[in-house]
XYZ file of C-alpha atoms in Angstrom:
444
model
C -21.942 -47.339 66.239
C -23.690 -44.733 68.443
C -26.252 -42.447 66.768
C -24.008 -38.663 68.357
C -20.579 -40.588 67.036
C -22.261 -40.940 63.875
C -22.805 -36.809 63.437
C -19.791 -35.935 65.096
C -17.906 -37.943 62.423
C -20.042 -36.837 59.530
C -19.185 -32.821 60.805
C -15.497 -33.564 60.919
C -16.023 -35.101 57.114
C -17.330 -32.405 55.829
C -15.683 -29.622 57.966
C -12.090 -31.038 56.259
C -13.885 -31.305 53.004
C -14.780 -27.480 53.006
C -11.107 -26.644 54.428
C -9.502 -28.789 51.646
C -11.961 -26.950 48.659
C -11.025 -23.712 50.516
C -7.338 -24.233 50.078
C -8.082 -25.920 46.644
C -9.511 -22.156 45.551
C -7.336 -20.220 47.023
C -4.415 -22.210 45.322
C -6.246 -21.703 41.797
C -6.662 -18.086 42.256
C -3.446 -17.708 43.467
C -2.415 -19.074 39.876
C -4.895 -17.503 37.455
C -4.796 -14.129 38.965
C -1.378 -13.088 38.198
C -1.937 -14.122 34.556
C -5.090 -12.536 34.476
C -3.418 -9.307 35.951
C -0.392 -9.452 33.687
C -0.211 -6.244 31.516
C -0.040 -6.806 27.456
C 3.392 -6.403 26.368
C 4.801 -4.256 23.619
C 7.043 -6.153 21.357
C 8.112 -3.199 18.626
C 6.778 0.148 17.515
C 7.103 1.541 14.035
C 6.059 4.376 12.225
C 5.862 4.685 8.711
C 5.180 8.607 7.102
C 3.821 9.393 4.146
C 2.416 12.271 1.794
C -0.373 10.009 1.823
C -1.196 9.167 5.568
C 1.160 8.350 8.824
C 0.680 4.905 10.167
C 1.803 4.156 14.207
C 2.135 0.811 14.510
C 2.568 -1.388 18.432
C 3.052 -4.736 17.833
C 2.101 -6.797 21.149
C 1.644 -9.851 22.459
C -2.130 -9.881 22.684
C -5.068 -7.869 21.679
C -5.631 -3.929 23.259
C -8.614 -2.527 23.728
C -8.122 1.623 22.967
C -10.103 4.448 23.520
C -9.122 7.907 21.412
C -10.185 11.641 20.543
C -9.415 14.663 19.280
C -8.679 18.079 20.852
C -8.306 21.215 18.624
C -5.840 24.478 19.288
C -3.442 23.237 18.891
C -4.209 19.846 16.987
C -4.229 16.515 19.072
C -4.883 13.433 19.577
C -5.328 11.336 22.472
C -5.459 7.566 22.576
C -5.393 5.565 26.012
C -4.485 2.076 25.997
C -5.688 -0.413 28.690
C -4.270 -3.189 30.171
C -0.684 -1.574 29.245
C 2.167 -0.563 31.611
C 4.720 1.549 30.062
C 7.922 -0.273 28.693
C 11.433 1.064 27.405
C 9.901 -0.142 23.625
C 7.154 1.761 23.778
C 9.315 4.829 25.126
C 10.638 4.416 21.754
C 7.992 5.891 19.885
C 9.060 9.213 21.054
C 12.188 8.973 19.542
C 10.643 6.933 15.992
C 8.889 10.523 15.288
C 11.331 12.369 12.641
C 11.110 16.274 11.812
C 10.176 15.366 8.550
C 6.770 13.967 9.645
C 4.098 15.378 7.205
C 1.171 15.083 9.714
C 3.026 14.386 13.785
C 5.126 17.229 15.418
C 5.929 15.032 18.205
C 4.546 11.945 20.181
C 4.014 12.188 24.171
C 4.036 8.620 26.076
C 3.181 8.444 29.947
C 0.845 5.935 32.940
C -2.247 7.515 32.307
C -3.594 5.366 35.336
C -2.605 2.127 36.392
C -2.982 -0.321 33.778
C -3.681 2.295 31.061
C -0.847 4.285 29.300
C -1.848 7.689 27.179
C -0.164 7.951 23.741
C -0.600 12.582 22.834
C -0.083 12.635 18.794
C 0.689 16.322 18.682
C -0.116 17.291 15.055
C 1.034 19.869 12.301
C -2.354 19.319 10.650
C -5.876 18.425 11.089
C -6.224 14.819 10.738
C -9.121 11.917 10.320
C -7.740 9.300 12.340
C -7.893 5.773 12.387
C -7.159 3.257 15.374
C -8.079 -0.440 14.798
C -5.912 -3.350 15.472
C -5.138 -6.295 13.519
C -5.039 -9.969 14.311
C -1.509 -12.121 14.482
C -0.672 -12.914 10.556
C 2.557 -14.336 9.129
C 5.100 -13.160 11.527
C 3.562 -10.831 13.029
C 1.870 -10.971 16.653
C -0.665 -8.586 17.453
C -1.030 -5.216 15.914
C -2.826 -1.838 17.147
C -2.103 0.696 14.152
C -2.900 4.452 13.616
C -3.171 5.807 10.595
C -3.610 9.193 10.392
C -4.795 11.056 6.996
C -4.993 14.750 6.426
C -8.941 16.040 6.660
C -8.040 18.232 3.706
C -6.298 15.842 1.214
C -4.962 17.541 -1.822
C -6.874 17.270 -5.440
C -4.886 14.199 -7.054
C -4.551 15.647 -10.382
C -3.479 19.216 -9.080
C -1.051 17.458 -7.108
C 0.087 15.374 -10.113
C 0.784 18.911 -11.895
C 2.868 19.814 -9.291
C 5.246 17.313 -8.559
C 5.752 16.618 -12.299
C 8.824 17.957 -13.959
C 8.510 16.801 -17.594
C 7.647 19.958 -18.642
C 11.076 21.644 -17.447
C 12.709 19.311 -20.380
C 14.034 21.180 -22.784
C 11.820 19.979 -25.990
C 15.116 19.428 -28.330
C 16.090 16.752 -25.916
C 12.917 14.989 -25.672
C 12.970 11.599 -28.096
C 9.750 11.805 -30.126
C 6.568 9.552 -29.508
C 4.859 8.554 -32.520
C 1.472 9.430 -31.584
C -1.938 9.810 -33.908
C -2.356 14.061 -33.340
C -5.844 13.658 -34.177
C -6.028 12.018 -30.868
C -2.841 12.946 -29.107
C -4.413 16.740 -29.346
C -7.083 19.048 -29.462
C -8.629 21.020 -32.328
C -7.318 24.520 -31.769
C -9.789 26.459 -29.485
C -11.909 29.626 -30.994
C -11.933 32.593 -28.520
C -14.826 35.360 -29.758
C -13.815 38.636 -29.525
C -15.521 41.060 -27.832
C -16.143 45.001 -28.414
C -15.318 47.289 -31.228
C -13.539 45.015 -33.842
C -16.263 41.926 -32.793
C -16.694 41.673 -36.419
C -13.206 40.449 -37.350
C -12.820 36.943 -37.295
C -12.103 35.150 -33.873
C -9.019 35.001 -32.223
C -7.277 31.246 -32.127
C -5.919 29.645 -28.495
C -2.978 27.296 -28.831
C -3.725 23.743 -28.897
C -3.705 22.147 -25.761
C -1.775 18.986 -25.847
C -2.921 15.674 -24.199
C -1.014 14.040 -21.475
C -0.819 10.636 -21.261
C -0.569 10.067 -17.426
C 0.606 6.863 -16.100
C 0.015 5.161 -12.888
C 3.308 3.333 -11.542
C 2.801 0.746 -8.935
C 5.488 -0.336 -6.378
C 3.770 -3.523 -4.940
C 4.106 -3.951 -1.137
C 5.809 -1.383 1.227
C 5.457 -0.029 5.071
C 4.439 -3.142 7.369
C 4.508 -5.196 4.390
C 7.851 -5.973 2.807
C 6.444 -8.375 0.133
C 9.478 -11.451 -0.523
C 12.388 -11.728 0.852
C 15.861 -12.810 -0.562
C 18.279 -15.267 1.203
C 20.343 -12.014 0.778
C 17.998 -10.168 3.239
C 16.838 -8.310 -0.426
C 12.708 -7.403 0.529
C 10.959 -6.924 -1.954
C 9.030 -3.817 -1.319
C 12.544 -2.100 -1.527
C 13.884 -3.492 -5.415
C 10.382 -2.700 -6.496
C 10.768 0.993 -5.574
C 13.960 1.562 -6.868
C 13.200 -0.103 -10.536
C 9.521 2.229 -10.120
C 11.692 5.316 -9.200
C 14.053 4.796 -12.495
C 11.227 3.843 -14.377
C 9.193 7.311 -13.809
C 12.207 9.348 -14.642
C 12.818 7.157 -17.971
C 8.942 8.328 -18.807
C 8.907 11.541 -17.834
C 11.707 12.259 -20.033
C 9.473 11.014 -22.959
C 7.363 14.020 -24.768
C 3.272 14.418 -22.704
C 3.794 11.630 -20.804
C 3.486 11.929 -16.954
C 3.917 9.193 -14.040
C 1.574 8.747 -10.796
C 3.665 6.389 -8.203
C 1.473 4.911 -6.013
C 3.671 4.981 -3.040
C 6.699 7.132 -3.211
C 8.195 6.195 -0.283
C 8.209 2.901 1.977
C 4.702 2.316 3.220
C 1.836 0.263 3.020
C -1.542 1.064 0.349
C -4.198 -1.185 0.191
C -4.679 -3.183 -3.141
C -7.895 -1.242 -4.050
C -6.544 1.840 -2.789
C -3.953 1.476 -5.452
C -6.871 1.163 -8.428
C -8.679 4.104 -7.219
C -5.175 6.586 -6.684
C -4.847 5.177 -10.481
C -8.565 6.352 -11.442
C -8.715 9.456 -9.732
C -5.538 10.719 -11.988
C -7.823 9.307 -14.635
C -4.414 6.901 -16.009
C -3.873 5.753 -19.349
C -2.072 2.941 -18.219
C -1.633 1.340 -14.704
C 1.509 -1.170 -14.077
C 2.128 -3.037 -10.612
C 5.810 -3.751 -10.354
C 7.347 -6.900 -8.503
C 9.518 -9.660 -7.475
C 8.837 -12.650 -7.527
C 9.167 -15.704 -4.778
C 8.287 -19.229 -4.839
C 9.256 -22.108 -2.535
C 12.120 -23.199 -4.261
C 14.606 -21.296 -5.268
C 15.763 -22.688 -8.805
C 12.705 -20.881 -9.855
C 13.418 -17.334 -12.418
C 12.961 -15.361 -14.680
C 10.531 -12.374 -15.431
C 6.926 -12.265 -15.774
C 4.106 -10.298 -17.259
C 0.249 -10.873 -15.957
C -3.091 -9.412 -16.323
C -6.638 -9.881 -14.992
C -8.735 -12.743 -15.833
C -12.146 -13.202 -15.659
C -12.538 -17.216 -16.288
C -9.563 -18.250 -13.915
C -5.758 -18.269 -13.850
C -4.197 -19.346 -17.071
C -1.630 -21.857 -14.770
C -1.534 -23.528 -11.550
C 1.287 -21.312 -10.805
C -0.355 -17.825 -12.079
C -3.042 -18.573 -9.267
C -0.872 -19.435 -6.442
C 0.741 -15.593 -7.094
C -2.386 -14.443 -7.741
C -3.612 -15.807 -4.392
C -0.705 -14.332 -2.818
C -0.592 -10.967 -3.943
C -3.998 -10.690 -3.024
C -3.345 -10.868 0.452
C -1.165 -8.658 1.083
C -4.049 -6.592 2.471
C -3.618 -8.855 5.816
C 0.433 -8.590 6.182
C -0.274 -4.902 5.744
C -3.317 -4.074 7.244
C -6.447 -2.911 5.920
C -9.050 -1.097 8.226
C -11.897 -3.256 7.352
C -14.125 -0.772 9.600
C -13.841 2.200 7.867
C -14.162 1.120 4.219
C -17.354 0.599 2.480
C -17.301 -2.929 1.488
C -20.032 -3.029 -0.437
C -18.245 -0.421 -2.773
C -15.157 -1.685 -2.556
C -16.387 -5.483 -4.223
C -18.194 -3.007 -7.349
C -15.575 -1.562 -8.062
C -13.020 -4.983 -8.102
C -15.690 -6.410 -9.940
C -16.043 -3.912 -13.170
C -13.391 -5.309 -15.413
C -14.386 -5.122 -18.896
C -13.437 -7.498 -22.116
C -11.906 -4.113 -23.426
C -9.763 -3.368 -20.661
C -8.749 -6.922 -20.900
C -8.008 -6.957 -24.218
C -6.564 -3.924 -24.132
C -4.181 -5.505 -21.083
C -3.373 -7.979 -23.013
C -1.526 -5.785 -26.553
C 0.410 -3.794 -23.636
C 1.575 -7.079 -22.089
C 2.428 -8.996 -24.861
C 4.996 -5.876 -26.153
C 6.281 -5.048 -22.456
C 7.480 -8.930 -21.925
C 8.708 -8.881 -25.399
C 11.136 -6.238 -24.585
C 11.601 -7.844 -21.158
C 13.086 -11.143 -22.690
C 15.850 -8.806 -24.125
C 17.774 -8.688 -21.029
C 16.731 -11.529 -18.752
C 15.086 -15.094 -19.030
C 11.579 -15.192 -19.171
C 9.889 -17.500 -16.849
C 6.738 -18.169 -19.413
C 6.990 -17.052 -22.849
C 3.576 -16.210 -22.916
C 1.457 -12.876 -21.105
C -0.462 -15.036 -18.209
C -3.458 -13.868 -17.030
C -5.164 -14.308 -12.939
C -7.408 -12.774 -10.690
C -5.235 -10.479 -9.216
C -7.361 -7.822 -7.266
C -4.881 -4.174 -8.292
C -5.667 -5.107 -12.062
C -9.326 -5.156 -11.879
C -9.640 -0.830 -13.056
C -12.428 -0.943 -15.373
C -11.481 1.344 -17.769
C -7.651 1.028 -17.768
C -5.163 -1.212 -19.517
C -3.444 -2.859 -16.541
C -0.405 -5.444 -16.126
C 1.541 -6.733 -13.697
C 5.427 -7.589 -14.049
C 7.527 -9.597 -11.862
C 10.930 -8.466 -13.181
C 12.902 -11.736 -11.468
C 12.782 -13.799 -8.785
C 14.069 -12.787 -5.976
C 13.877 -16.342 -3.963
C 16.417 -17.086 -6.446
C 19.663 -16.050 -5.150
C 21.339 -15.333 -8.869
C 18.502 -13.475 -9.580
C 18.362 -11.887 -6.090
C 21.698 -10.136 -6.986
C 20.691 -8.649 -10.645
C 16.972 -7.329 -8.914
C 19.932 -5.199 -6.268
C 22.327 -4.473 -9.070
C 21.398 -0.617 -10.552
C 22.822 -1.477 -14.012
C 19.841 -3.943 -14.075
C 17.403 -1.784 -13.107
C 17.740 0.881 -15.414
C 17.962 -2.160 -18.302
C 14.442 -3.243 -16.715
C 13.181 0.899 -16.700
C 14.506 1.321 -20.116
C 12.782 -2.521 -21.432
C 9.828 -1.037 -19.885
C 9.474 2.017 -21.551
C 10.340 0.711 -24.699
C 7.440 -1.487 -23.993
C 5.144 1.641 -23.471
C 6.311 3.313 -26.643
C 5.696 0.371 -29.256
C 1.474 -0.056 -27.377
C 0.976 3.829 -28.409
C 2.419 3.660 -31.377
C -0.781 0.861 -32.364
C -3.333 1.992 -29.586
C -3.327 5.832 -29.457
C -4.454 6.913 -25.677
C -8.492 8.232 -25.622
C -9.681 11.104 -24.603
C -9.794 12.255 -21.261
C -12.430 14.141 -19.071
C -9.526 16.659 -17.305
C -6.061 17.626 -19.522
C -3.455 19.602 -18.536
């Protein structure tokens, strides 16, 4: 073969190779570009209004990038979401804002520019917004969350006094609670008189009564449904119903009042539940739950307290791990929290607190045993994050197994809920009859 022919052959081969590469590249681009350019899909929109804060959640099939800013006069929150096209599911958000929402008047949704959707929240008052994303967990895909907190939250003790209606009950209708009067009330306060009669004996002000404050903590809520029963019951609904009945019965006792860590269907992080109890200087903390297990035959009620040495059983450890994972399901904005401060709070548990919690747990478990079979005849211990208030006796009550069809039916029965609340109140009264509440800084 001549050199000219060889060069011509090589030239044709190189040309064919370039053509092939170009065709392959074009094919790859045609396959990849649509998937890269495809807008994220909104799968669901949910709104959780509450006095504490309002949460808006967008569930989607991929992580979204956002930017947001607030506008004054009138108050608005503007959120731009990139990589998103307006779809019917997202438009449903408009109808999900109710008139009684504490913080949102309405929301406007529109295609701000290609591939960018804008949400404008018209607000009822100034808020501190937290906008964050959550990775897929449990049954949820990616979530974009807007938490709208009031810029000027109310004082928790003032709010407790304002909400309380224990003072409306006639004293003669109240059953007696035996509490050491030396601890349950303050001595009379003497106020010196002034003026011409100042040499007379000082006037006496009426004695202030020592109010007992009990923090009730209905587990789960909002994005976190808790355990699910075979009949469709959700733990978050059952325990809120029991907690509300319990609150009403406790407030029928003299000098007792209740703070609910949540009074509606919304999510409260574990450390916030603890902090709420401490903010009102609670004398007791009682977390209400409805247990679940992989085997539907499991049944019975239980009471747990904190352990600083490890779980008292394998089941207790399993349950504590499951309950401590509630923040992952419910969704906590980790960027917005002081992790060091939260860590310190959850490591301040004391031996005295655990001992007092055991005393409370034993009497409550004994009373519950009168209305339902006990899963275990003694108080169990494990590392529940929600029980780690260092200065408040704290217990976690598993009212029954919602995963057991028979007990699920009982948990949703108003009569059983009422009996459970009565049993817990009896336990509280027995505890205070032998362990009078200590003095607090704030008395009302």
